[in-house]
Amino acid sequence: MRNVVRIVTGLAVPVLAAAVITAGSPGFGAYKVKDGDTLSHIAARYGTTVKALVALNNLPGNGNAIYAGETLKVPGQKARTASGHPTKRTVAGGRVTYVVKPGDTITKIAKQFRCSQANLLAANGLKVSDRIYAGKPLQVPVTIKPKPKAKTPAKTKNNTFAGRTYADHIVTQANRNRAALKNRKLPTRTQMRSLIVSTSKRYGVDPELALAVSWQESGWKQRVVSPANAVGAMQVIPSTGRFVSSIVGRNLDLLKPQDNVTAGVVLLDRLTGAAKLDIAVAGYYQGLGGVTKNGMYPDTKLYVKNVLRIKAQLERGWDPLR
């Protein structure tokens, strides 16, 4: 059944629809009446109806007896100035439009949207005794929750090495290896030097070359692990370790000093047997296939220059540990 409307002093003012609203109800704010205000003007400013304001504030009569200084409850929308632009005053909450379906009741709709029946009635200027019908649009007061900020996926730190960025799973494995080495008792740099020399002689590799490569790579330190997961004193990556394992006939554990040195020295043996010295050194850093296909990258050229300089100094008796 439709609500009856009367015309009072040129304004459409509905008959009173009683409702109980609490001060802390979600979706509502407060407005202080000013000189010259009318209920219809306030309703238009807040995007509601005179009938809804009468019910919301339990105004006497038809709501035409408001006075300056009186505070009215208003729907939770941004107030607008006469020019239509939003003012700075804002209130929490808002509304959604819901079209009544067959079988709906005020109680059911209020429960669905988690608002009180009184607020739902007041927002639509309805009385408890009023009927709703299928197809009728209702304004439902709701609490607006701030949209959660999208979480930025956490990135693995320190995943760049020598100007190249490595996948998180590679850096994660490198971090595991670094943590494992941190808790191990490992040889000193002097001991690592002796291990590199003895292993080089065993495989027929120039000891000064192996020492120069290891000094450039790690400073003869077994604990070093790069973001590329190059491990230990010879900075050998797992795939190279597996390749050398197939050559020596046993599985090499790159975390173990002897196996790490063996992997690096045997790789140098293969490289120097396949290419001249500078290309072999470049192949240790960039990969021999990459050097053959693309030539030496700028950082590879610098690497080769440093290794050959260190090798020459070692041959003249230089000891970097003194």
Coordinates of C-alpha atoms in Angstrom, one line a residue:
M1 CA 0.0 0.0 0.0
R2 CA 1.4 3.4 -0.9
N3 CA 2.0 6.1 1.8
V4 CA -0.3 9.1 1.9
V5 CA 1.4 12.5 1.1
R6 CA 0.0 15.9 2.0
I7 CA 1.1 19.3 0.7
V8 CA 2.2 21.8 3.3
T9 CA 3.3 25.3 2.5
G10 CA 4.2 24.3 -1.0
L11 CA 6.4 21.4 0.1
A12 CA 5.7 17.7 -0.2
V13 CA 5.7 16.4 3.4
P14 CA 4.7 12.8 4.2
V15 CA 2.8 11.8 7.3
L16 CA 4.8 10.7 10.3
A17 CA 6.4 7.2 10.1
A18 CA 7.7 6.3 13.6
A19 CA 11.0 4.6 14.0
V20 CA 13.7 4.3 16.7
I21 CA 17.2 5.1 15.8
T22 CA 20.2 5.0 18.1
A23 CA 22.9 7.7 18.1
G24 CA 25.6 5.3 17.0
S25 CA 23.7 3.7 14.1
P26 CA 25.9 3.0 11.2
G27 CA 25.2 4.9 8.0
F28 CA 24.0 8.1 9.7
G29 CA 25.5 11.4 10.6
A30 CA 24.3 14.7 12.2
Y31 CA 23.3 18.0 10.7
K32 CA 22.8 21.3 12.6
V33 CA 19.8 23.3 11.3
K34 CA 20.6 26.8 10.1
D35 CA 18.3 29.8 9.6
G36 CA 16.3 29.5 6.4
D37 CA 16.6 25.7 6.2
T38 CA 13.6 23.6 5.4
L39 CA 13.3 19.9 5.7
S40 CA 13.0 19.5 1.9
H41 CA 16.2 21.4 1.4
I42 CA 18.1 19.2 3.9
A43 CA 16.6 16.1 2.3
A44 CA 17.8 17.1 -1.1
R45 CA 21.3 17.9 0.2
Y46 CA 21.7 14.5 1.7
G47 CA 20.0 12.5 -1.1
T48 CA 17.1 11.4 0.9
T49 CA 13.4 12.3 1.4
V50 CA 11.5 14.4 3.8
K51 CA 9.6 11.4 5.0
A52 CA 12.8 9.6 5.8
L53 CA 14.1 12.6 7.9
V54 CA 10.8 12.8 9.8
A55 CA 11.0 9.1 10.7
L56 CA 14.7 9.2 11.4
N57 CA 14.4 12.1 13.8
N58 CA 10.9 11.3 15.2
L59 CA 9.8 14.8 14.3
P60 CA 6.4 16.0 15.5
G61 CA 3.6 16.6 13.1
N62 CA 4.8 16.5 9.5
G63 CA 8.3 17.8 10.1
N64 CA 7.6 21.4 9.3
A65 CA 8.5 22.6 12.7
I66 CA 12.3 22.5 12.7
Y67 CA 14.3 25.3 14.1
A68 CA 17.8 26.8 13.8
G69 CA 20.3 25.2 16.1
E70 CA 18.4 21.9 16.2
T71 CA 20.6 18.8 15.3
L72 CA 19.1 16.3 13.0
K73 CA 20.2 12.7 12.1
V74 CA 20.9 12.4 8.4
P75 CA 21.8 9.5 6.1
G76 CA 25.5 8.7 5.8
Q77 CA 26.3 10.5 2.6
K78 CA 28.6 13.5 1.9
A79 CA 26.8 16.8 2.3
R80 CA 26.6 19.0 -0.8
T81 CA 26.7 22.7 -1.1
A82 CA 24.2 24.7 -3.2
S83 CA 26.6 24.4 -6.1
G84 CA 26.5 20.6 -5.9
H85 CA 30.1 20.2 -4.8
P86 CA 30.9 18.0 -1.7
T87 CA 31.7 19.8 1.5
K88 CA 34.5 18.8 3.8
R89 CA 32.1 17.1 6.3
T90 CA 31.9 13.3 5.9
V91 CA 30.2 10.6 7.8
A92 CA 30.9 6.9 8.0
G93 CA 28.6 4.6 6.1
G94 CA 26.5 4.6 3.0
R95 CA 23.7 2.9 1.2
V96 CA 23.0 0.2 -1.3
T97 CA 19.9 -0.2 -3.4
Y98 CA 18.1 -3.5 -3.0
V99 CA 15.1 -4.6 -5.2
V100 CA 12.6 -6.6 -3.1
K101 CA 12.1 -10.2 -4.2
P102 CA 9.0 -12.4 -3.6
G103 CA 9.0 -13.7 0.0
D104 CA 11.2 -10.9 1.3
T105 CA 10.4 -9.2 4.6
I106 CA 12.0 -6.2 6.4
T107 CA 13.3 -8.6 9.0
K108 CA 14.9 -10.8 6.3
I109 CA 16.5 -7.9 4.4
A110 CA 17.8 -6.3 7.5
K111 CA 19.4 -9.6 8.6
Q112 CA 20.9 -10.1 5.1
F113 CA 22.6 -6.7 5.1
R114 CA 23.4 -6.8 8.9
C115 CA 21.5 -3.6 9.6
S116 CA 18.8 -2.9 12.2
Q117 CA 15.1 -3.0 11.1
A118 CA 14.6 0.4 12.5
N119 CA 17.4 1.9 10.3
L120 CA 16.1 0.1 7.3
L121 CA 12.5 1.5 7.9
A122 CA 13.8 5.0 8.5
A123 CA 16.0 5.0 5.4
N124 CA 13.0 4.3 3.3
G125 CA 10.4 6.4 5.2
L126 CA 8.4 3.3 6.1
K127 CA 6.4 2.4 9.2
V128 CA 6.4 -1.1 10.8
S129 CA 2.9 -1.6 9.5
D130 CA 3.8 -0.7 5.9
R131 CA 4.0 -3.5 3.4
I132 CA 6.8 -4.1 0.9
Y133 CA 6.2 -5.8 -2.5
A134 CA 8.4 -7.6 -5.1
G135 CA 10.1 -5.1 -7.4
K136 CA 10.1 -2.3 -4.9
P137 CA 13.6 -0.7 -4.6
L138 CA 14.8 -0.1 -1.0
Q139 CA 17.7 2.0 0.2
V140 CA 19.7 -0.2 2.7
P141 CA 22.0 1.6 5.1
V142 CA 25.4 -0.2 5.3
T143 CA 28.7 0.4 6.9
I144 CA 31.4 1.1 4.3
K145 CA 34.6 -0.7 5.1
P146 CA 37.8 0.7 3.6
K147 CA 39.1 -1.3 0.7
P148 CA 42.1 -3.3 1.8
K149 CA 45.3 -2.4 0.1
A150 CA 46.7 -5.0 -2.2
K151 CA 49.6 -6.8 -0.6
T152 CA 52.8 -6.5 -2.5
P153 CA 54.4 -9.9 -2.8
A154 CA 57.5 -10.1 -0.7
K155 CA 60.6 -10.1 -2.7
T156 CA 63.7 -12.0 -1.9
K157 CA 66.4 -9.5 -0.9
N158 CA 69.9 -9.3 -2.4
N159 CA 68.9 -11.2 -5.6
T160 CA 71.2 -9.1 -7.9
F161 CA 74.8 -10.1 -8.5
A162 CA 77.3 -8.7 -11.1
G163 CA 74.5 -6.7 -12.6
R164 CA 72.2 -9.7 -13.1
T165 CA 69.0 -10.5 -11.2
Y166 CA 68.3 -14.1 -10.2
A167 CA 65.0 -15.9 -9.6
D168 CA 63.8 -16.0 -6.0
H169 CA 64.1 -19.9 -5.8
I170 CA 67.8 -19.6 -6.7
V171 CA 68.4 -16.9 -4.1
T172 CA 66.4 -18.9 -1.6
Q173 CA 68.6 -21.9 -2.1
A174 CA 71.7 -19.7 -1.9
N175 CA 70.4 -18.4 1.5
R176 CA 70.0 -22.0 2.7
N177 CA 73.6 -22.8 1.7
R178 CA 74.9 -19.6 3.3
A179 CA 73.1 -20.5 6.5
A180 CA 74.5 -24.0 6.5
L181 CA 78.1 -22.8 6.0
K182 CA 77.7 -20.2 8.7
N183 CA 77.3 -23.0 11.3
R184 CA 80.2 -25.1 10.1
K185 CA 83.8 -25.2 11.2
L186 CA 85.7 -24.5 8.1
P187 CA 89.4 -24.2 7.1
T188 CA 91.2 -20.8 7.4
R189 CA 92.2 -19.0 4.2
T190 CA 95.7 -20.2 4.6
Q191 CA 94.4 -23.8 4.8
M192 CA 92.2 -23.2 1.8
R193 CA 95.3 -22.0 -0.2
S194 CA 97.2 -25.1 0.6
L195 CA 94.1 -27.2 -0.4
I196 CA 93.8 -25.5 -3.7
V197 CA 97.5 -25.9 -4.5
S198 CA 97.6 -29.7 -3.6
T199 CA 94.4 -30.3 -5.6
S200 CA 95.6 -28.4 -8.6
K201 CA 98.8 -30.5 -8.7
R202 CA 96.8 -33.7 -8.4
Y203 CA 94.8 -32.8 -11.6
G204 CA 97.6 -31.2 -13.5
V205 CA 96.3 -27.6 -13.3
D206 CA 98.5 -24.6 -12.8
P207 CA 98.3 -23.8 -9.1
E208 CA 98.7 -20.1 -9.6
L209 CA 95.8 -20.1 -12.0
A210 CA 93.5 -21.9 -9.6
L211 CA 94.6 -19.6 -6.7
A212 CA 94.1 -16.5 -8.8
V213 CA 90.6 -17.6 -9.8
S214 CA 89.7 -18.5 -6.2
W215 CA 91.1 -15.2 -4.9
Q216 CA 89.1 -13.2 -7.4
E217 CA 86.0 -15.2 -6.7
S218 CA 86.0 -15.5 -2.9
G219 CA 89.3 -14.4 -1.4
W220 CA 90.0 -18.1 -0.6
K221 CA 86.9 -18.2 1.8
Q222 CA 84.7 -21.3 1.8
R223 CA 81.7 -19.5 3.5
V224 CA 81.0 -17.2 0.5
V225 CA 77.8 -17.9 -1.4
S226 CA 76.6 -15.5 -4.1
P227 CA 72.9 -14.7 -4.9
A228 CA 73.4 -16.9 -8.0
N229 CA 74.1 -19.7 -5.6
A230 CA 77.8 -20.0 -6.5
V231 CA 79.2 -21.8 -3.5
G232 CA 82.4 -21.7 -1.6
A233 CA 86.0 -20.9 -2.3
M234 CA 85.8 -21.7 -6.0
Q235 CA 82.3 -20.3 -6.4
V236 CA 80.8 -23.3 -8.2
I237 CA 77.1 -23.4 -9.0
P238 CA 75.1 -26.6 -8.4
S239 CA 74.7 -27.5 -12.2
T240 CA 78.5 -27.2 -12.6
G241 CA 79.0 -29.3 -9.5
R242 CA 76.8 -32.1 -11.1
F243 CA 78.8 -31.9 -14.3
V244 CA 82.1 -32.3 -12.6
S245 CA 80.7 -35.0 -10.4
S246 CA 80.1 -37.0 -13.6
I247 CA 83.7 -36.5 -14.6
V248 CA 85.3 -37.5 -11.3
G249 CA 82.9 -40.4 -10.8
R250 CA 81.4 -39.4 -7.4
N251 CA 78.9 -36.9 -6.1
L252 CA 80.6 -33.7 -5.0
D253 CA 79.2 -31.7 -2.0
L254 CA 80.0 -28.1 -2.8
L255 CA 79.6 -27.2 0.8
K256 CA 82.6 -29.4 1.7
P257 CA 85.9 -27.6 1.2
Q258 CA 87.7 -30.5 -0.6
D259 CA 84.8 -31.2 -2.9
N260 CA 84.4 -27.5 -3.7
V261 CA 88.0 -27.1 -4.6
T262 CA 87.9 -30.3 -6.7
A263 CA 84.9 -29.0 -8.7
G264 CA 86.6 -25.7 -9.5
V265 CA 90.0 -27.2 -10.3
V266 CA 88.6 -30.0 -12.6
L267 CA 86.5 -27.3 -14.4
L268 CA 89.6 -25.3 -15.0
D269 CA 91.3 -28.4 -16.3
R270 CA 88.6 -28.9 -18.9
L271 CA 88.5 -25.2 -19.9
T272 CA 92.2 -24.8 -20.3
G273 CA 92.3 -28.0 -22.4
A274 CA 89.6 -26.6 -24.7
A275 CA 90.7 -23.0 -25.1
K276 CA 93.6 -20.6 -24.7
L277 CA 94.1 -19.1 -21.3
D278 CA 92.1 -15.9 -21.5
I279 CA 89.1 -17.7 -23.1
A280 CA 89.3 -20.4 -20.5
V281 CA 89.3 -17.9 -17.7
A282 CA 86.3 -16.1 -19.4
G283 CA 84.6 -19.5 -19.6
Y284 CA 84.9 -20.0 -15.9
Y285 CA 83.0 -16.8 -15.3
Q286 CA 80.6 -16.5 -18.2
G287 CA 80.5 -20.1 -19.5
L288 CA 82.5 -21.3 -22.4
G289 CA 79.4 -21.7 -24.6
G290 CA 78.4 -18.1 -23.8
V291 CA 81.8 -16.7 -24.6
T292 CA 81.9 -18.6 -27.9
K293 CA 78.5 -17.5 -28.9
N294 CA 78.4 -13.9 -27.6
G295 CA 82.0 -13.0 -27.0
M296 CA 83.1 -11.6 -23.6
Y297 CA 80.7 -9.3 -21.8
P298 CA 82.3 -6.1 -20.4
D299 CA 82.3 -7.5 -16.8
T300 CA 83.8 -10.7 -18.2
K301 CA 86.7 -8.8 -19.7
L302 CA 87.3 -7.1 -16.4
Y303 CA 87.2 -10.5 -14.6
V304 CA 89.8 -12.0 -17.0
K305 CA 92.1 -9.0 -16.6
N306 CA 91.9 -9.2 -12.8
V307 CA 92.5 -13.0 -12.7
L308 CA 95.5 -12.8 -15.0
R309 CA 96.9 -9.9 -13.1
I310 CA 96.6 -11.8 -9.8
K311 CA 98.1 -14.9 -11.4
A312 CA 101.2 -12.9 -12.5
Q313 CA 101.6 -11.4 -9.0
L314 CA 101.3 -14.8 -7.4
E315 CA 104.0 -16.1 -9.7
R316 CA 106.3 -13.3 -8.5
G317 CA 105.8 -14.4 -4.9
W318 CA 102.9 -12.1 -3.9
D319 CA 101.1 -13.3 -0.8
P320 CA 97.8 -11.5 -0.3
L321 CA 97.4 -12.8 3.3
R322 CA 100.5 -11.0 4.6

